[in-house]
Every structure is written in structure tokens, then in C-alpha cells.
């Protein structure tokens, strides 16, 4: 049995994605109208993961740490009720913050106490992976043809990858910096890449934007939200940071790329993380 665990709150509606930064830029990407919200997106991801793992080898159950049921304790009870006694908990989380560390350790402890007949195994999260770097590159390429976003000898395009905020005590973001290096290598000449968190800890959007504009001399800046779906963090924190950057650097062309959404590369990485701890 595989339990796909996400630290999720309900996603914003598509109307909520209309925000101050988008209005100021005068142009908003198609994903704001087409990307699924968090519950629908996670359900689709779990269905794709079930297909990849195979129904004859595993049963996938989606569980969230908060807001969306079943919560982990409920999910394990469901499994125990089916007579299943082994479960791999796969944190469907991009970083290594509090959800993926302290809270999942608490889940494991609770499972061992409440349902001792169920043996839990904790898989690794996504972390840095070349397939995810490739996905970020695709999000940048989604803006190909946008005036001002073509690199040249005279123009370097900045790419700012922004993950959800996590306090530094929980995640030092070393994996995120490695992702940034992967993305810059894949994009090639004419691009400069830096990484940031939407809030809470370092590196900040302010410092990363300053590095790209003031030190690396970019002529335009593309923000890639390193998030699964549009929602409060994107609307409030990421786009709020972009608003501040645009006010500080009014001469720099700025755009926001689509978030990651539901993608087979994400599912493939999740499947690999599960296989690493599961005796197939």
C-alpha cells in the first residue's frame, strides 16, 4: 500500500488568481484559468501514480496532513480495515520543511502506537532531480515568443525559482540551490538563474532578485513558482514579492510562468522514491 501524503490546504479558486501584480503587468498566463486547484490536482496525481505503480503491486491512497481528508491517522485506519499491514508514506512535497520532517515523523510515531499491526515506511520527498529541473525549464519555455524574453548577446534573461516558504531551521534549501544550478545548465547561455523562498526564510525573493538584476545584469526576469498549483501562497506571497521587485526595478520586464501542475515527470520521481524503500 502506498499513502501519498501532502501538507495541503484547499487551493484558491480560479477567480482568486486575479491579483495586483497580474493587473499591473496587464497580462496573465493561460494557466490561471486552466490549472486545477489543489484537491483536483492531487487526485489526478494520485491516479497517475496508481497507473505507474500498477494496481497489482500497490494501492495508492491520497492523504493530507491538514484540511483535506483523509488525514494520515484516518488513512491508516482505512488500510488496517482492509487487512493491509505494510504502507509506504510518500511525502508529495517539493521541499524538506516542517511538513516533510517533524510532522511526518510524528505521523510515523502515531501509526506505530495506534495501529501496531501496520508497518510504515517513509519514502524520500522530491528534492533535487534533473527531471524536475527539466519541468522548470519547460515552464520558462512556455513564455517563448513573449516580447522581451528572448536571450541575446546584449540581453540576459533572469529566472527566479520560488518555492513555498519554510523556516531555515527546517530546510537549508541546499537542494533548491542545486535545482537552480541544474536549470541554468539546461537553459544554457543567455540565462541567469537564482532561487528563493516565498516567505519565512532565506534565500528571500528580495535578495535573489537583487542578485539577478544588480550583480548579474539581467534585462528581464521570469519568476517560476515552484509550487504544484495556484493558491494562497502564489497569490499572496509569490506575486506580492514580484510586485515589490517590479516597484524596485521598474525598468526590468517581469513575467510569471505557470506553476508545476500535474506532470508525468513529477509522478515518475514519486514512483522512484517509493521503489527505493519498497521491496518489489
PDB file of C-alpha atoms in Angstrom:
ATOM      1  CA  UNK A   1       0.000   0.000   0.000  1.00  0.00           C
ATOM      2  CA  UNK A   2       1.250   3.486  -0.848  1.00  0.00           C
ATOM      3  CA  UNK A   3      -0.036   6.519   1.031  1.00  0.00           C
ATOM      4  CA  UNK A   4       0.612   9.730  -0.873  1.00  0.00           C
ATOM      5  CA  UNK A   5       0.927  12.381   1.830  1.00  0.00           C
ATOM      6  CA  UNK A   6       0.613  16.104   1.134  1.00  0.00           C
ATOM      7  CA  UNK A   7       0.674  19.041   3.568  1.00  0.00           C
ATOM      8  CA  UNK A   8      -2.147  20.783   1.827  1.00  0.00           C
ATOM      9  CA  UNK A   9      -4.825  23.362   2.274  1.00  0.00           C
ATOM     10  CA  UNK A  10      -7.591  23.837  -0.255  1.00  0.00           C
ATOM     11  CA  UNK A  11      -6.437  25.683  -3.337  1.00  0.00           C
ATOM     12  CA  UNK A  12      -7.681  29.089  -4.351  1.00  0.00           C
ATOM     13  CA  UNK A  13     -10.440  29.259  -6.892  1.00  0.00           C
ATOM     14  CA  UNK A  14      -9.505  30.347 -10.368  1.00  0.00           C
ATOM     15  CA  UNK A  15     -11.105  33.752  -9.788  1.00  0.00           C
ATOM     16  CA  UNK A  16      -8.862  34.273  -6.759  1.00  0.00           C
ATOM     17  CA  UNK A  17      -5.810  34.123  -9.029  1.00  0.00           C
ATOM     18  CA  UNK A  18      -6.566  37.619 -10.312  1.00  0.00           C
ATOM     19  CA  UNK A  19      -4.159  39.685  -8.257  1.00  0.00           C
ATOM     20  CA  UNK A  20      -2.444  43.049  -8.034  1.00  0.00           C
ATOM     21  CA  UNK A  21       0.743  42.010  -9.820  1.00  0.00           C
ATOM     22  CA  UNK A  22      -1.166  40.498 -12.729  1.00  0.00           C
ATOM     23  CA  UNK A  23      -3.270  43.600 -13.054  1.00  0.00           C
ATOM     24  CA  UNK A  24      -0.181  45.811 -13.011  1.00  0.00           C
ATOM     25  CA  UNK A  25       1.531  43.758 -15.718  1.00  0.00           C
ATOM     26  CA  UNK A  26      -1.580  43.862 -17.882  1.00  0.00           C
ATOM     27  CA  UNK A  27      -1.126  40.251 -18.974  1.00  0.00           C
ATOM     28  CA  UNK A  28      -1.866  36.964 -17.237  1.00  0.00           C
ATOM     29  CA  UNK A  29      -0.812  33.470 -18.369  1.00  0.00           C
ATOM     30  CA  UNK A  30      -3.363  30.922 -19.508  1.00  0.00           C
ATOM     31  CA  UNK A  31      -2.593  28.639 -16.555  1.00  0.00           C
ATOM     32  CA  UNK A  32      -4.565  30.894 -14.217  1.00  0.00           C
ATOM     33  CA  UNK A  33      -7.729  29.739 -15.962  1.00  0.00           C
ATOM     34  CA  UNK A  34      -6.691  26.166 -16.753  1.00  0.00           C
ATOM     35  CA  UNK A  35      -4.630  24.798 -13.850  1.00  0.00           C
ATOM     36  CA  UNK A  36      -6.544  22.542 -11.416  1.00  0.00           C
ATOM     37  CA  UNK A  37      -6.942  23.573  -7.806  1.00  0.00           C
ATOM     38  CA  UNK A  38      -5.179  21.597  -5.070  1.00  0.00           C
ATOM     39  CA  UNK A  39      -7.808  18.887  -4.357  1.00  0.00           C
ATOM     40  CA  UNK A  40      -8.386  18.120  -8.050  1.00  0.00           C
ATOM     41  CA  UNK A  41      -4.697  18.263  -8.886  1.00  0.00           C
ATOM     42  CA  UNK A  42      -3.680  15.923  -6.063  1.00  0.00           C
ATOM     43  CA  UNK A  43      -6.424  13.486  -7.022  1.00  0.00           C
ATOM     44  CA  UNK A  44      -5.162  13.412 -10.602  1.00  0.00           C
ATOM     45  CA  UNK A  45      -1.567  12.948  -9.431  1.00  0.00           C
ATOM     46  CA  UNK A  46      -2.538  10.003  -7.238  1.00  0.00           C
ATOM     47  CA  UNK A  47      -4.447   8.410 -10.130  1.00  0.00           C
ATOM     48  CA  UNK A  48      -1.408   8.736 -12.390  1.00  0.00           C
ATOM     49  CA  UNK A  49       0.833   7.290  -9.671  1.00  0.00           C
ATOM     50  CA  UNK A  50      -1.524   4.334  -9.289  1.00  0.00           C
ATOM     51  CA  UNK A  51      -1.239   3.689 -13.015  1.00  0.00           C
ATOM     52  CA  UNK A  52       2.571   3.860 -12.934  1.00  0.00           C
ATOM     53  CA  UNK A  53       2.940   1.552  -9.930  1.00  0.00           C
ATOM     54  CA  UNK A  54       0.321  -0.904 -11.156  1.00  0.00           C
ATOM     55  CA  UNK A  55      -2.843  -1.972  -9.373  1.00  0.00           C
ATOM     56  CA  UNK A  56      -1.494  -5.494  -8.941  1.00  0.00           C
ATOM     57  CA  UNK A  57       1.530  -4.235  -6.983  1.00  0.00           C
ATOM     58  CA  UNK A  58       0.210  -1.324  -4.930  1.00  0.00           C
ATOM     59  CA  UNK A  59      -2.909   0.529  -3.916  1.00  0.00           C
ATOM     60  CA  UNK A  60      -2.488   4.303  -3.741  1.00  0.00           C
ATOM     61  CA  UNK A  61      -4.422   6.329  -1.191  1.00  0.00           C
ATOM     62  CA  UNK A  62      -4.183  10.109  -1.058  1.00  0.00           C
ATOM     63  CA  UNK A  63      -3.866  11.571   2.439  1.00  0.00           C
ATOM     64  CA  UNK A  64      -3.245  15.160   3.553  1.00  0.00           C
ATOM     65  CA  UNK A  65      -1.752  16.461   6.777  1.00  0.00           C
ATOM     66  CA  UNK A  66      -4.400  19.136   7.120  1.00  0.00           C
ATOM     67  CA  UNK A  67      -7.643  20.471   5.662  1.00  0.00           C
ATOM     68  CA  UNK A  68      -8.338  17.684   3.132  1.00  0.00           C
ATOM     69  CA  UNK A  69      -9.462  14.272   4.397  1.00  0.00           C
ATOM     70  CA  UNK A  70      -8.497  11.557   4.961  1.00  0.00           C
ATOM     71  CA  UNK A  71      -5.768  12.706   7.316  1.00  0.00           C
ATOM     72  CA  UNK A  72      -2.912  10.241   7.928  1.00  0.00           C
ATOM     73  CA  UNK A  73      -4.466   8.634  11.018  1.00  0.00           C
ATOM     74  CA  UNK A  74      -7.714   8.125   9.117  1.00  0.00           C
ATOM     75  CA  UNK A  75      -5.877   6.760   6.086  1.00  0.00           C
ATOM     76  CA  UNK A  76      -4.005   4.173   8.131  1.00  0.00           C
ATOM     77  CA  UNK A  77      -7.257   3.059   9.765  1.00  0.00           C
ATOM     78  CA  UNK A  78      -8.727   2.579   6.279  1.00  0.00           C
ATOM     79  CA  UNK A  79      -5.754   0.422   5.321  1.00  0.00           C
ATOM     80  CA  UNK A  80      -5.877  -1.594   8.522  1.00  0.00           C
ATOM     81  CA  UNK A  81      -9.577  -2.181   7.930  1.00  0.00           C
ATOM     82  CA  UNK A  82      -8.709  -3.714   4.555  1.00  0.00           C
ATOM     83  CA  UNK A  83      -6.269  -6.087   6.222  1.00  0.00           C
ATOM     84  CA  UNK A  84      -3.179  -4.378   4.825  1.00  0.00           C
ATOM     85  CA  UNK A  85      -0.186  -4.396   7.137  1.00  0.00           C
ATOM     86  CA  UNK A  86       2.523  -2.501   5.236  1.00  0.00           C
ATOM     87  CA  UNK A  87       2.416   1.062   3.995  1.00  0.00           C
ATOM     88  CA  UNK A  88       4.884   3.366   2.272  1.00  0.00           C
ATOM     89  CA  UNK A  89       4.246   7.019   3.095  1.00  0.00           C
ATOM     90  CA  UNK A  90       5.429   9.145   0.191  1.00  0.00           C
ATOM     91  CA  UNK A  91       5.626  12.870   1.078  1.00  0.00           C
ATOM     92  CA  UNK A  92       4.274  14.554  -2.057  1.00  0.00           C
ATOM     93  CA  UNK A  93       6.180  17.666  -1.075  1.00  0.00           C
ATOM     94  CA  UNK A  94       8.780  19.590  -3.030  1.00  0.00           C
ATOM     95  CA  UNK A  95      10.988  20.639  -0.110  1.00  0.00           C
ATOM     96  CA  UNK A  96      12.272  19.320   3.194  1.00  0.00           C
ATOM     97  CA  UNK A  97      10.422  21.641   5.545  1.00  0.00           C
ATOM     98  CA  UNK A  98       8.402  21.017   8.695  1.00  0.00           C
ATOM     99  CA  UNK A  99       5.687  19.025   6.896  1.00  0.00           C
ATOM    100  CA  UNK A 100       8.237  16.621   5.417  1.00  0.00           C
ATOM    101  CA  UNK A 101      10.323  16.249   8.579  1.00  0.00           C
ATOM    102  CA  UNK A 102       8.830  16.840  12.021  1.00  0.00           C
ATOM    103  CA  UNK A 103       5.182  16.306  11.110  1.00  0.00           C
ATOM    104  CA  UNK A 104       5.761  13.083   9.172  1.00  0.00           C
ATOM    105  CA  UNK A 105       7.936  11.732  11.983  1.00  0.00           C
ATOM    106  CA  UNK A 106       5.000  12.414  14.297  1.00  0.00           C
ATOM    107  CA  UNK A 107       2.742  10.547  11.859  1.00  0.00           C
ATOM    108  CA  UNK A 108       5.053   7.530  11.971  1.00  0.00           C
ATOM    109  CA  UNK A 109       5.077   7.558  15.770  1.00  0.00           C
ATOM    110  CA  UNK A 110       1.276   7.810  15.892  1.00  0.00           C
ATOM    111  CA  UNK A 111       0.889   4.936  13.412  1.00  0.00           C
ATOM    112  CA  UNK A 112       3.177   2.690  15.453  1.00  0.00           C
ATOM    113  CA  UNK A 113       1.182   3.412  18.599  1.00  0.00           C
ATOM    114  CA  UNK A 114      -2.370   3.329  17.231  1.00  0.00           C
ATOM    115  CA  UNK A 115      -2.076   0.573  14.618  1.00  0.00           C
ATOM    116  CA  UNK A 116       0.912  -1.586  15.575  1.00  0.00           C
ATOM    117  CA  UNK A 117      -0.153  -4.201  13.034  1.00  0.00           C
ATOM    118  CA  UNK A 118       0.689  -1.769  10.221  1.00  0.00           C
ATOM    119  CA  UNK A 119       4.376  -1.404   9.346  1.00  0.00           C
ATOM    120  CA  UNK A 120       5.074   2.105   7.968  1.00  0.00           C
ATOM    121  CA  UNK A 121       7.989   3.051   5.734  1.00  0.00           C
ATOM    122  CA  UNK A 122       8.809   6.656   4.908  1.00  0.00           C
ATOM    123  CA  UNK A 123       9.970   7.424   1.374  1.00  0.00           C
ATOM    124  CA  UNK A 124      12.033  10.457   0.459  1.00  0.00           C
ATOM    125  CA  UNK A 125      10.464  13.615  -0.924  1.00  0.00           C
ATOM    126  CA  UNK A 126      11.163  15.121  -4.332  1.00  0.00           C
ATOM    127  CA  UNK A 127      14.330  17.081  -3.607  1.00  0.00           C
ATOM    128  CA  UNK A 128      16.671  17.979  -6.454  1.00  0.00           C
ATOM    129  CA  UNK A 129      16.159  15.903  -9.592  1.00  0.00           C
ATOM    130  CA  UNK A 130      17.077  16.525 -13.227  1.00  0.00           C
ATOM    131  CA  UNK A 131      13.514  15.660 -14.305  1.00  0.00           C
ATOM    132  CA  UNK A 132      12.140  18.436 -12.133  1.00  0.00           C
ATOM    133  CA  UNK A 133      14.750  20.820 -13.477  1.00  0.00           C
ATOM    134  CA  UNK A 134      13.522  19.873 -16.949  1.00  0.00           C
ATOM    135  CA  UNK A 135       9.971  20.702 -15.855  1.00  0.00           C
ATOM    136  CA  UNK A 136      11.073  24.150 -14.651  1.00  0.00           C
ATOM    137  CA  UNK A 137      12.807  24.728 -17.985  1.00  0.00           C
ATOM    138  CA  UNK A 138       9.545  23.876 -19.743  1.00  0.00           C
ATOM    139  CA  UNK A 139       7.720  26.474 -17.658  1.00  0.00           C
ATOM    140  CA  UNK A 140      10.247  29.085 -18.785  1.00  0.00           C
ATOM    141  CA  UNK A 141       9.882  27.910 -22.388  1.00  0.00           C
ATOM    142  CA  UNK A 142       6.098  28.302 -22.053  1.00  0.00           C
ATOM    143  CA  UNK A 143       6.809  32.023 -22.377  1.00  0.00           C
ATOM    144  CA  UNK A 144       8.776  31.684 -25.638  1.00  0.00           C
ATOM    145  CA  UNK A 145       7.588  34.308 -28.055  1.00  0.00           C
ATOM    146  CA  UNK A 146       6.791  36.807 -25.318  1.00  0.00           C
ATOM    147  CA  UNK A 147       8.325  40.147 -26.346  1.00  0.00           C
ATOM    148  CA  UNK A 148      11.494  40.907 -24.412  1.00  0.00           C
ATOM    149  CA  UNK A 149      12.106  37.358 -23.176  1.00  0.00           C
ATOM    150  CA  UNK A 150      14.496  36.161 -25.886  1.00  0.00           C
ATOM    151  CA  UNK A 151      18.134  35.973 -24.726  1.00  0.00           C
ATOM    152  CA  UNK A 152      20.796  37.509 -26.965  1.00  0.00           C
ATOM    153  CA  UNK A 153      24.356  38.811 -26.817  1.00  0.00           C
ATOM    154  CA  UNK A 154      23.004  42.050 -25.413  1.00  0.00           C
ATOM    155  CA  UNK A 155      20.315  40.591 -23.163  1.00  0.00           C
ATOM    156  CA  UNK A 156      20.397  38.044 -20.351  1.00  0.00           C
ATOM    157  CA  UNK A 157      17.098  36.649 -19.076  1.00  0.00           C
ATOM    158  CA  UNK A 158      16.860  36.110 -15.329  1.00  0.00           C
ATOM    159  CA  UNK A 159      14.945  33.136 -13.955  1.00  0.00           C
ATOM    160  CA  UNK A 160      13.801  33.216 -10.338  1.00  0.00           C
ATOM    161  CA  UNK A 161      12.612  29.854  -8.954  1.00  0.00           C
ATOM    162  CA  UNK A 162      10.454  30.458  -5.876  1.00  0.00           C
ATOM    163  CA  UNK A 163       9.377  27.682  -3.504  1.00  0.00           C
ATOM    164  CA  UNK A 164       6.884  27.932  -0.646  1.00  0.00           C
ATOM    165  CA  UNK A 165       8.410  29.479   2.453  1.00  0.00           C
ATOM    166  CA  UNK A 166       9.974  27.301   5.143  1.00  0.00           C
ATOM    167  CA  UNK A 167      11.825  28.426   8.233  1.00  0.00           C
ATOM    168  CA  UNK A 168      15.576  27.934   7.840  1.00  0.00           C
ATOM    169  CA  UNK A 169      15.680  25.669  10.908  1.00  0.00           C
ATOM    170  CA  UNK A 170      13.669  23.096   8.941  1.00  0.00           C
ATOM    171  CA  UNK A 171      15.141  23.439   5.437  1.00  0.00           C
ATOM    172  CA  UNK A 172      18.503  24.948   4.473  1.00  0.00           C
ATOM    173  CA  UNK A 173      17.425  24.895   0.789  1.00  0.00           C
ATOM    174  CA  UNK A 174      20.669  23.235  -0.358  1.00  0.00           C
ATOM    175  CA  UNK A 175      18.572  21.035  -2.665  1.00  0.00           C
ATOM    176  CA  UNK A 176      16.880  24.137  -4.101  1.00  0.00           C
ATOM    177  CA  UNK A 177      20.225  25.737  -4.906  1.00  0.00           C
ATOM    178  CA  UNK A 178      21.245  22.529  -6.671  1.00  0.00           C
ATOM    179  CA  UNK A 179      17.991  22.703  -8.647  1.00  0.00           C
ATOM    180  CA  UNK A 180      18.859  26.242  -9.671  1.00  0.00           C
ATOM    181  CA  UNK A 181      22.236  25.096 -10.976  1.00  0.00           C
ATOM    182  CA  UNK A 182      20.590  22.270 -12.927  1.00  0.00           C
ATOM    183  CA  UNK A 183      18.082  24.650 -14.502  1.00  0.00           C
ATOM    184  CA  UNK A 184      20.767  27.155 -15.503  1.00  0.00           C
ATOM    185  CA  UNK A 185      22.802  24.398 -17.165  1.00  0.00           C
ATOM    186  CA  UNK A 186      19.756  23.156 -19.047  1.00  0.00           C
ATOM    187  CA  UNK A 187      18.676  26.610 -20.207  1.00  0.00           C
ATOM    188  CA  UNK A 188      22.176  27.381 -21.447  1.00  0.00           C
ATOM    189  CA  UNK A 189      23.776  30.701 -22.461  1.00  0.00           C
ATOM    190  CA  UNK A 190      21.706  33.842 -22.132  1.00  0.00           C
ATOM    191  CA  UNK A 191      20.018  32.838 -18.889  1.00  0.00           C
ATOM    192  CA  UNK A 192      20.879  33.528 -15.245  1.00  0.00           C
ATOM    193  CA  UNK A 193      19.077  31.543 -12.544  1.00  0.00           C
ATOM    194  CA  UNK A 194      18.621  32.135  -8.834  1.00  0.00           C
ATOM    195  CA  UNK A 195      16.334  30.632  -6.200  1.00  0.00           C
ATOM    196  CA  UNK A 196      14.245  31.978  -3.336  1.00  0.00           C
ATOM    197  CA  UNK A 197      11.548  31.242  -0.798  1.00  0.00           C
ATOM    198  CA  UNK A 198       8.180  32.945  -0.905  1.00  0.00           C
ATOM    199  CA  UNK A 199       8.334  33.862   2.799  1.00  0.00           C
ATOM    200  CA  UNK A 200       9.762  32.912   6.216  1.00  0.00           C
ATOM    201  CA  UNK A 201      13.403  32.104   5.479  1.00  0.00           C
ATOM    202  CA  UNK A 202      16.453  32.617   3.306  1.00  0.00           C
ATOM    203  CA  UNK A 203      17.078  32.972   0.448  1.00  0.00           C
ATOM    204  CA  UNK A 204      14.473  35.710   0.062  1.00  0.00           C
ATOM    205  CA  UNK A 205      12.853  36.904  -3.152  1.00  0.00           C
ATOM    206  CA  UNK A 206      14.277  40.358  -2.462  1.00  0.00           C
ATOM    207  CA  UNK A 207      17.884  39.143  -2.215  1.00  0.00           C
ATOM    208  CA  UNK A 208      17.602  36.794  -5.193  1.00  0.00           C
ATOM    209  CA  UNK A 209      16.042  39.499  -7.377  1.00  0.00           C
ATOM    210  CA  UNK A 210      18.806  41.909  -6.368  1.00  0.00           C
ATOM    211  CA  UNK A 211      21.444  39.332  -7.289  1.00  0.00           C
ATOM    212  CA  UNK A 212      19.934  38.775 -10.731  1.00  0.00           C
ATOM    213  CA  UNK A 213      19.371  42.460 -11.531  1.00  0.00           C
ATOM    214  CA  UNK A 214      22.248  44.218  -9.791  1.00  0.00           C
ATOM    215  CA  UNK A 215      25.003  41.604  -9.942  1.00  0.00           C
ATOM    216  CA  UNK A 216      24.202  39.515 -12.998  1.00  0.00           C
ATOM    217  CA  UNK A 217      22.692  42.335 -15.042  1.00  0.00           C
ATOM    218  CA  UNK A 218      19.560  40.665 -16.390  1.00  0.00           C
ATOM    219  CA  UNK A 219      17.306  42.621 -18.724  1.00  0.00           C
ATOM    220  CA  UNK A 220      14.145  40.680 -17.883  1.00  0.00           C
ATOM    221  CA  UNK A 221      13.016  38.438 -15.047  1.00  0.00           C
ATOM    222  CA  UNK A 222      10.836  35.309 -15.238  1.00  0.00           C
ATOM    223  CA  UNK A 223       9.502  34.003 -11.936  1.00  0.00           C
ATOM    224  CA  UNK A 224       8.783  30.265 -11.885  1.00  0.00           C
ATOM    225  CA  UNK A 225       6.557  29.400  -8.887  1.00  0.00           C
ATOM    226  CA  UNK A 226       8.000  26.115  -7.619  1.00  0.00           C
ATOM    227  CA  UNK A 227       4.543  25.106  -6.440  1.00  0.00           C
ATOM    228  CA  UNK A 228       2.131  22.464  -7.631  1.00  0.00           C
ATOM    229  CA  UNK A 229      -0.998  24.572  -8.022  1.00  0.00           C
ATOM    230  CA  UNK A 230      -2.246  28.172  -7.850  1.00  0.00           C
ATOM    231  CA  UNK A 231      -3.443  29.135  -4.394  1.00  0.00           C
ATOM    232  CA  UNK A 232      -2.853  31.437  -1.459  1.00  0.00           C
ATOM    233  CA  UNK A 233       0.954  31.173  -1.424  1.00  0.00           C
ATOM    234  CA  UNK A 234       1.152  32.038  -5.107  1.00  0.00           C
ATOM    235  CA  UNK A 235      -1.430  34.815  -4.917  1.00  0.00           C
ATOM    236  CA  UNK A 236      -0.243  36.450  -1.712  1.00  0.00           C
ATOM    237  CA  UNK A 237       3.452  35.685  -1.268  1.00  0.00           C
ATOM    238  CA  UNK A 238       4.977  34.955  -4.668  1.00  0.00           C
ATOM    239  CA  UNK A 239       3.083  37.610  -6.574  1.00  0.00           C
ATOM    240  CA  UNK A 240       3.441  40.000  -3.657  1.00  0.00           C
ATOM    241  CA  UNK A 241       7.199  39.543  -3.917  1.00  0.00           C
ATOM    242  CA  UNK A 242       7.057  40.174  -7.635  1.00  0.00           C
ATOM    243  CA  UNK A 243       5.107  43.370  -7.026  1.00  0.00           C
ATOM    244  CA  UNK A 244       7.841  44.581  -4.692  1.00  0.00           C
ATOM    245  CA  UNK A 245      10.534  43.639  -7.223  1.00  0.00           C
ATOM    246  CA  UNK A 246       8.749  45.465 -10.031  1.00  0.00           C
ATOM    247  CA  UNK A 247       8.452  48.584  -7.889  1.00  0.00           C
ATOM    248  CA  UNK A 248      12.160  48.426  -7.048  1.00  0.00           C
ATOM    249  CA  UNK A 249      13.241  47.718 -10.641  1.00  0.00           C
ATOM    250  CA  UNK A 250      10.632  49.390 -12.888  1.00  0.00           C
ATOM    251  CA  UNK A 251      12.978  49.180 -15.894  1.00  0.00           C
ATOM    252  CA  UNK A 252      13.089  45.356 -15.754  1.00  0.00           C
ATOM    253  CA  UNK A 253      10.480  43.393 -17.714  1.00  0.00           C
ATOM    254  CA  UNK A 254       8.901  40.818 -15.399  1.00  0.00           C
ATOM    255  CA  UNK A 255       6.670  37.812 -16.048  1.00  0.00           C
ATOM    256  CA  UNK A 256       5.316  34.902 -14.016  1.00  0.00           C
ATOM    257  CA  UNK A 257       5.474  31.419 -15.537  1.00  0.00           C
ATOM    258  CA  UNK A 258       2.973  28.633 -14.809  1.00  0.00           C
ATOM    259  CA  UNK A 259       3.384  26.543 -11.629  1.00  0.00           C
ATOM    260  CA  UNK A 260       4.304  22.863 -11.936  1.00  0.00           C
ATOM    261  CA  UNK A 261       0.759  21.470 -12.013  1.00  0.00           C
ATOM    262  CA  UNK A 262       0.234  17.766 -12.683  1.00  0.00           C
ATOM    263  CA  UNK A 263       3.030  16.316 -14.781  1.00  0.00           C
ATOM    264  CA  UNK A 264       4.214  12.783 -15.554  1.00  0.00           C
ATOM    265  CA  UNK A 265       7.765  13.722 -14.539  1.00  0.00           C
ATOM    266  CA  UNK A 266       6.583  14.511 -11.023  1.00  0.00           C
ATOM    267  CA  UNK A 267       4.753  11.195 -10.893  1.00  0.00           C
ATOM    268  CA  UNK A 268       7.837   9.348 -12.162  1.00  0.00           C
ATOM    269  CA  UNK A 269      10.019  10.855  -9.424  1.00  0.00           C
ATOM    270  CA  UNK A 270       7.397   9.981  -6.786  1.00  0.00           C
ATOM    271  CA  UNK A 271       7.290   6.388  -8.062  1.00  0.00           C
ATOM    272  CA  UNK A 272      11.085   6.138  -7.870  1.00  0.00           C
ATOM    273  CA  UNK A 273      11.112   7.431  -4.297  1.00  0.00           C
ATOM    274  CA  UNK A 274       8.578   4.743  -3.358  1.00  0.00           C
ATOM    275  CA  UNK A 275      10.532   1.978  -5.085  1.00  0.00           C
ATOM    276  CA  UNK A 276      13.653   2.980  -3.154  1.00  0.00           C
ATOM    277  CA  UNK A 277      12.077   1.816   0.115  1.00  0.00           C
ATOM    278  CA  UNK A 278       9.617  -0.812  -1.103  1.00  0.00           C
ATOM    279  CA  UNK A 279      10.579  -4.460  -1.620  1.00  0.00           C
ATOM    280  CA  UNK A 280       9.209  -5.010  -5.126  1.00  0.00           C
TER     281      UNK A 280
END
